Amino acid sequence: MSEIIIQIDGREIAADEGMTVLEAAQKAGISIPTLCYLETLEPYGACRLCSVEVEVRGRTNLVAACLYPVEKDLIVRTRTEKVDRIRKVILELLLAHAPEARGLKMQEYAEEYGADKNRYEKEPSFCIQCGLCVRYCAEIKKKSAICFVNKGPSREIQFIPEIASKECWNCTECFPLCPTEYLQGVFVLTKALAFPSTPMGPSAE
Amino acid sequence: MNNDKIEQILNEHQGQAGALIKVLMEIQEENKWLPREVLVQVSEKLEVPLSRVLRIATIYKTFSLTPKGRYQVNICTGTACQVRGSQQVLEEVQKLTGIKPGETDPDMKFSLETVNCQGCCSLGPLVEIDGKTHGKTAPAEIADALKKYE
């Protein structure tokens, strides 16, 4: 693997080819906030909290650090005014869905970026659709007992009763991954098992 | 439900994960809706996780996870049809069939749906019943058109 030198926040950093900006930054001890990222899973780019400014050949662009691969002469800025503002708004939007998120990360970030959880009208679905539980179950456990259903505003996570009734009580490994609420997973799972025939689809609302 | 036909569709695409949407569309066409048991069968035959089948089946409007009536009634609510009075036609159809958009009547005869532009605005207000297009419909005429379908 050839080494690539990139610049993050003014520091020269050596990264391996194929690494993402986030991995390179973490290796160098530069912290970039993330919610939907987990080392063992494929990057997903759902929360966009890891947005950073990159400069390639004089052009700057905003990208998700967890997905963007390192390249030669890349200049990355992780804490510009613009990036901070974007992260603040992302957090405020996410907090509208999960205002009382108990996940430590979210409250910490909210404080760090000065996000006001009351800025947007609350719509407490308790899910920020980071997909951690869905991806963990599919990629690590290879059970796919939980999935996303529907689309747009009605998109939500749902356990599949046929699989969940056999697998989930002995596992529950996805619950602690949730950035908002441990109980969210428990609730959705219980609902799926108690009412296995609940119709799905937009007409079900 | 025509099980043989569904079986045939599934056998044709056994193990072909990439044919998921095609298979679901064919079953939808054949059966008018996708029952849960069929989705489980699709998942097993095509060797696709059930989670993916459900995600795909709930994301597209083409697929219905609830039973549909024998005749699908689509009423255009696009701008041109709206201006030409599709709202009154819709209200009349709702009164005649007793169902709202997205619903199916208890006899499993009609399913009502509102749709957006069908691409022939000069024919508005447009009503499509069982694949047949009825143009320039007036609320008073729609009862006769619906009576033809039993």
mmCIF file of N, CA, C and O in Angstrom, chain B residues 90-135:
data_model
loop_
_atom_site.group_PDB
_atom_site.id
_atom_site.type_symbol
_atom_site.label_atom_id
_atom_site.label_comp_id
_atom_site.label_asym_id
_atom_site.label_seq_id
_atom_site.Cartn_x
_atom_site.Cartn_y
_atom_site.Cartn_z
ATOM 1 N N LEU B 90 -63.829 13.329 -8.099
ATOM 2 C CA LEU B 90 -63.335 12.504 -6.992
ATOM 3 C C LEU B 90 -64.387 12.379 -5.897
ATOM 4 O O LEU B 90 -64.660 11.290 -5.394
ATOM 5 N N GLU B 91 -65.003 13.508 -5.567
ATOM 6 C CA GLU B 91 -66.032 13.480 -4.522
ATOM 7 C C GLU B 91 -67.197 12.585 -4.916
ATOM 8 O O GLU B 91 -67.728 11.818 -4.101
ATOM 9 N N GLU B 92 -67.565 12.663 -6.198
ATOM 10 C CA GLU B 92 -68.672 11.843 -6.695
ATOM 11 C C GLU B 92 -68.314 10.350 -6.605
ATOM 12 O O GLU B 92 -69.114 9.535 -6.146
ATOM 13 N N VAL B 93 -67.094 10.024 -7.017
ATOM 14 C CA VAL B 93 -66.665 8.624 -6.971
ATOM 15 C C VAL B 93 -66.623 8.145 -5.517
ATOM 16 O O VAL B 93 -67.040 7.029 -5.201
ATOM 17 N N GLN B 94 -66.159 9.002 -4.619
ATOM 18 C CA GLN B 94 -66.112 8.627 -3.203
ATOM 19 C C GLN B 94 -67.518 8.352 -2.689
ATOM 20 O O GLN B 94 -67.739 7.420 -1.918
ATOM 21 N N LYS B 95 -68.471 9.172 -3.149
ATOM 22 C CA LYS B 95 -69.853 9.001 -2.705
ATOM 23 C C LYS B 95 -70.418 7.693 -3.248
ATOM 24 O O LYS B 95 -71.087 6.939 -2.536
ATOM 25 N N LEU B 96 -70.121 7.400 -4.526
ATOM 26 C CA LEU B 96 -70.681 6.212 -5.177
ATOM 27 C C LEU B 96 -70.079 4.922 -4.614
ATOM 28 O O LEU B 96 -70.785 3.935 -4.427
ATOM 29 N N THR B 97 -68.783 4.943 -4.368
ATOM 30 C CA THR B 97 -68.138 3.703 -3.938
ATOM 31 C C THR B 97 -68.036 3.608 -2.414
ATOM 32 O O THR B 97 -67.848 2.528 -1.871
ATOM 33 N N GLY B 98 -68.140 4.745 -1.761
ATOM 34 C CA GLY B 98 -68.042 4.742 -0.300
ATOM 35 C C GLY B 98 -66.631 4.572 0.217
ATOM 36 O O GLY B 98 -66.425 4.209 1.376
ATOM 37 N N ILE B 99 -65.632 4.776 -0.627
ATOM 38 C CA ILE B 99 -64.249 4.640 -0.156
ATOM 39 C C ILE B 99 -63.454 5.906 -0.463
ATOM 40 O O ILE B 99 -63.782 6.649 -1.373
ATOM 41 N N LYS B 100 -62.432 6.105 0.340
ATOM 42 C CA LYS B 100 -61.535 7.246 0.140
ATOM 43 C C LYS B 100 -60.289 6.789 -0.636
ATOM 44 O O LYS B 100 -60.027 5.582 -0.717
ATOM 45 N N PRO B 101 -59.522 7.741 -1.183
ATOM 46 C CA PRO B 101 -58.308 7.336 -1.891
ATOM 47 C C PRO B 101 -57.419 6.463 -1.002
ATOM 48 O O PRO B 101 -57.254 6.755 0.186
ATOM 49 N N GLY B 102 -56.890 5.392 -1.592
ATOM 50 C CA GLY B 102 -56.038 4.467 -0.840
ATOM 51 C C GLY B 102 -56.816 3.312 -0.239
ATOM 52 O O GLY B 102 -56.227 2.408 0.340
ATOM 53 N N GLU B 103 -58.134 3.337 -0.388
ATOM 54 C CA GLU B 103 -58.941 2.275 0.229
ATOM 55 C C GLU B 103 -59.543 1.342 -0.826
ATOM 56 O O GLU B 103 -59.549 1.633 -2.015
ATOM 57 N N THR B 104 -60.075 0.215 -0.329
ATOM 58 C CA THR B 104 -60.746 -0.767 -1.178
ATOM 59 C C THR B 104 -62.102 -1.061 -0.556
ATOM 60 O O THR B 104 -62.201 -1.140 0.664
ATOM 61 N N ASP B 105 -63.125 -1.195 -1.388
ATOM 62 C CA ASP B 105 -64.458 -1.429 -0.802
ATOM 63 C C ASP B 105 -64.587 -2.874 -0.301
ATOM 64 O O ASP B 105 -63.833 -3.757 -0.697
ATOM 65 N N PRO B 106 -65.564 -3.122 0.596
ATOM 66 C CA PRO B 106 -65.672 -4.455 1.223
ATOM 67 C C PRO B 106 -65.961 -5.570 0.224
ATOM 68 O O PRO B 106 -65.621 -6.724 0.480
ATOM 69 N N ASP B 107 -66.591 -5.255 -0.914
ATOM 70 C CA ASP B 107 -66.848 -6.309 -1.906
ATOM 71 C C ASP B 107 -65.615 -6.624 -2.744
ATOM 72 O O ASP B 107 -65.676 -7.439 -3.653
ATOM 73 N N MET B 108 -64.520 -5.939 -2.480
ATOM 74 C CA MET B 108 -63.285 -6.109 -3.266
ATOM 75 C C MET B 108 -63.532 -5.785 -4.733
ATOM 76 O O MET B 108 -63.000 -6.443 -5.625
ATOM 77 N N LYS B 109 -64.367 -4.796 -4.973
ATOM 78 C CA LYS B 109 -64.671 -4.456 -6.361
ATOM 79 C C LYS B 109 -63.759 -3.317 -6.840
ATOM 80 O O LYS B 109 -63.033 -3.469 -7.811
ATOM 81 N N PHE B 110 -63.799 -2.191 -6.132
ATOM 82 C CA PHE B 110 -62.990 -1.046 -6.549
ATOM 83 C C PHE B 110 -61.916 -0.699 -5.530
ATOM 84 O O PHE B 110 -62.134 -0.813 -4.325
ATOM 85 N N SER B 111 -60.777 -0.285 -6.042
ATOM 86 C CA SER B 111 -59.761 0.368 -5.210
ATOM 87 C C SER B 111 -59.593 1.764 -5.776
ATOM 88 O O SER B 111 -59.445 1.923 -6.986
ATOM 89 N N LEU B 112 -59.607 2.756 -4.886
ATOM 90 C CA LEU B 112 -59.529 4.145 -5.345
ATOM 91 C C LEU B 112 -58.150 4.720 -5.020
ATOM 92 O O LEU B 112 -57.586 4.453 -3.968
ATOM 93 N N GLU B 113 -57.633 5.476 -5.946
ATOM 94 C CA GLU B 113 -56.323 6.096 -5.751
ATOM 95 C C GLU B 113 -56.308 7.423 -6.495
ATOM 96 O O GLU B 113 -56.891 7.533 -7.568
ATOM 97 N N THR B 114 -55.673 8.435 -5.902
ATOM 98 C CA THR B 114 -55.463 9.659 -6.670
ATOM 99 C C THR B 114 -54.060 9.596 -7.254
ATOM 100 O O THR B 114 -53.135 9.103 -6.611
ATOM 101 N N VAL B 115 -53.922 10.068 -8.468
ATOM 102 C CA VAL B 115 -52.617 10.027 -9.119
ATOM 103 C C VAL B 115 -52.282 11.428 -9.623
ATOM 104 O O VAL B 115 -53.148 12.300 -9.685
ATOM 105 N N ASN B 116 -51.018 11.614 -9.983
ATOM 106 C CA ASN B 116 -50.639 12.889 -10.570
ATOM 107 C C ASN B 116 -50.606 12.746 -12.087
ATOM 108 O O ASN B 116 -50.974 11.706 -12.604
ATOM 109 N N CYS B 117 -50.195 13.780 -12.746
ATOM 110 C CA CYS B 117 -50.371 13.899 -14.195
ATOM 111 C C CYS B 117 -50.159 12.609 -14.970
ATOM 112 O O CYS B 117 -49.169 11.917 -14.827
ATOM 113 N N GLN B 118 -51.149 12.270 -15.808
ATOM 114 C CA GLN B 118 -51.100 11.065 -16.619
ATOM 115 C C GLN B 118 -50.605 11.381 -18.022
ATOM 116 O O GLN B 118 -50.525 10.499 -18.863
ATOM 117 N N GLY B 119 -50.345 12.639 -18.299
ATOM 118 C CA GLY B 119 -49.750 13.010 -19.572
ATOM 119 C C GLY B 119 -50.722 13.319 -20.684
ATOM 120 O O GLY B 119 -50.326 13.433 -21.840
ATOM 121 N N CYS B 120 -52.017 13.412 -20.382
ATOM 122 C CA CYS B 120 -52.942 13.826 -21.444
ATOM 123 C C CYS B 120 -53.912 14.853 -20.861
ATOM 124 O O CYS B 120 -55.109 14.606 -20.724
ATOM 125 N N CYS B 121 -53.342 16.005 -20.537
ATOM 126 C CA CYS B 121 -54.074 17.033 -19.809
ATOM 127 C C CYS B 121 -55.285 17.566 -20.580
ATOM 128 O O CYS B 121 -56.262 18.012 -19.990
ATOM 129 N N SER B 122 -55.223 17.519 -21.922
ATOM 130 C CA SER B 122 -56.334 18.062 -22.697
ATOM 131 C C SER B 122 -57.589 17.200 -22.535
ATOM 132 O O SER B 122 -58.671 17.601 -22.925
ATOM 133 N N LEU B 123 -57.405 16.005 -21.977
ATOM 134 C CA LEU B 123 -58.548 15.113 -21.778
ATOM 135 C C LEU B 123 -59.127 15.220 -20.364
ATOM 136 O O LEU B 123 -60.025 14.489 -19.984
ATOM 137 N N GLY B 124 -58.579 16.120 -19.567
ATOM 138 C CA GLY B 124 -58.986 16.199 -18.165
ATOM 139 C C GLY B 124 -60.430 16.597 -17.984
ATOM 140 O O GLY B 124 -61.012 17.214 -18.877
ATOM 141 N N PRO B 125 -61.034 16.318 -16.849
ATOM 142 C CA PRO B 125 -60.502 15.498 -15.758
ATOM 143 C C PRO B 125 -60.439 14.015 -16.152
ATOM 144 O O PRO B 125 -61.396 13.500 -16.696
ATOM 145 N N LEU B 126 -59.326 13.434 -15.831
ATOM 146 C CA LEU B 126 -59.047 12.090 -16.310
ATOM 147 C C LEU B 126 -59.325 11.048 -15.217
ATOM 148 O O LEU B 126 -58.895 11.203 -14.088
ATOM 149 N N VAL B 127 -60.064 10.009 -15.599
ATOM 150 C CA VAL B 127 -60.292 8.898 -14.667
ATOM 151 C C VAL B 127 -59.889 7.611 -15.375
ATOM 152 O O VAL B 127 -60.299 7.375 -16.509
ATOM 153 N N GLU B 128 -59.070 6.823 -14.702
ATOM 154 C CA GLU B 128 -58.643 5.556 -15.298
ATOM 155 C C GLU B 128 -59.276 4.426 -14.493
ATOM 156 O O GLU B 128 -59.073 4.343 -13.275
ATOM 157 N N ILE B 129 -60.072 3.605 -15.180
ATOM 158 C CA ILE B 129 -60.707 2.480 -14.488
ATOM 159 C C ILE B 129 -60.220 1.188 -15.121
ATOM 160 O O ILE B 129 -60.395 0.995 -16.326
ATOM 161 N N ASP B 130 -59.609 0.347 -14.323
ATOM 162 C CA ASP B 130 -59.100 -0.945 -14.788
ATOM 163 C C ASP B 130 -58.257 -0.789 -16.061
ATOM 164 O O ASP B 130 -58.415 -1.537 -17.025
ATOM 165 N N GLY B 131 -57.398 0.217 -16.078
ATOM 166 C CA GLY B 131 -56.493 0.395 -17.204
ATOM 167 C C GLY B 131 -57.108 1.156 -18.379
ATOM 168 O O GLY B 131 -56.407 1.512 -19.322
ATOM 169 N N LYS B 132 -58.413 1.393 -18.347
ATOM 170 C CA LYS B 132 -59.061 2.104 -19.453
ATOM 171 C C LYS B 132 -59.230 3.574 -19.069
ATOM 172 O O LYS B 132 -59.682 3.900 -17.987
ATOM 173 N N THR B 133 -58.836 4.449 -19.992
ATOM 174 C CA THR B 133 -58.863 5.881 -19.703
ATOM 175 C C THR B 133 -60.204 6.500 -20.075
ATOM 176 O O THR B 133 -60.696 6.310 -21.187
ATOM 177 N N HIS B 134 -60.783 7.197 -19.132
ATOM 178 C CA HIS B 134 -62.010 7.947 -19.408
ATOM 179 C C HIS B 134 -61.672 9.432 -19.335
ATOM 180 O O HIS B 134 -61.323 9.925 -18.274
ATOM 181 N N GLY B 135 -61.770 10.123 -20.475
ATOM 182 C CA GLY B 135 -61.414 11.533 -20.510
ATOM 183 C C GLY B 135 -62.628 12.430 -20.382
ATOM 184 O O GLY B 135 -63.767 11.970 -20.552
#
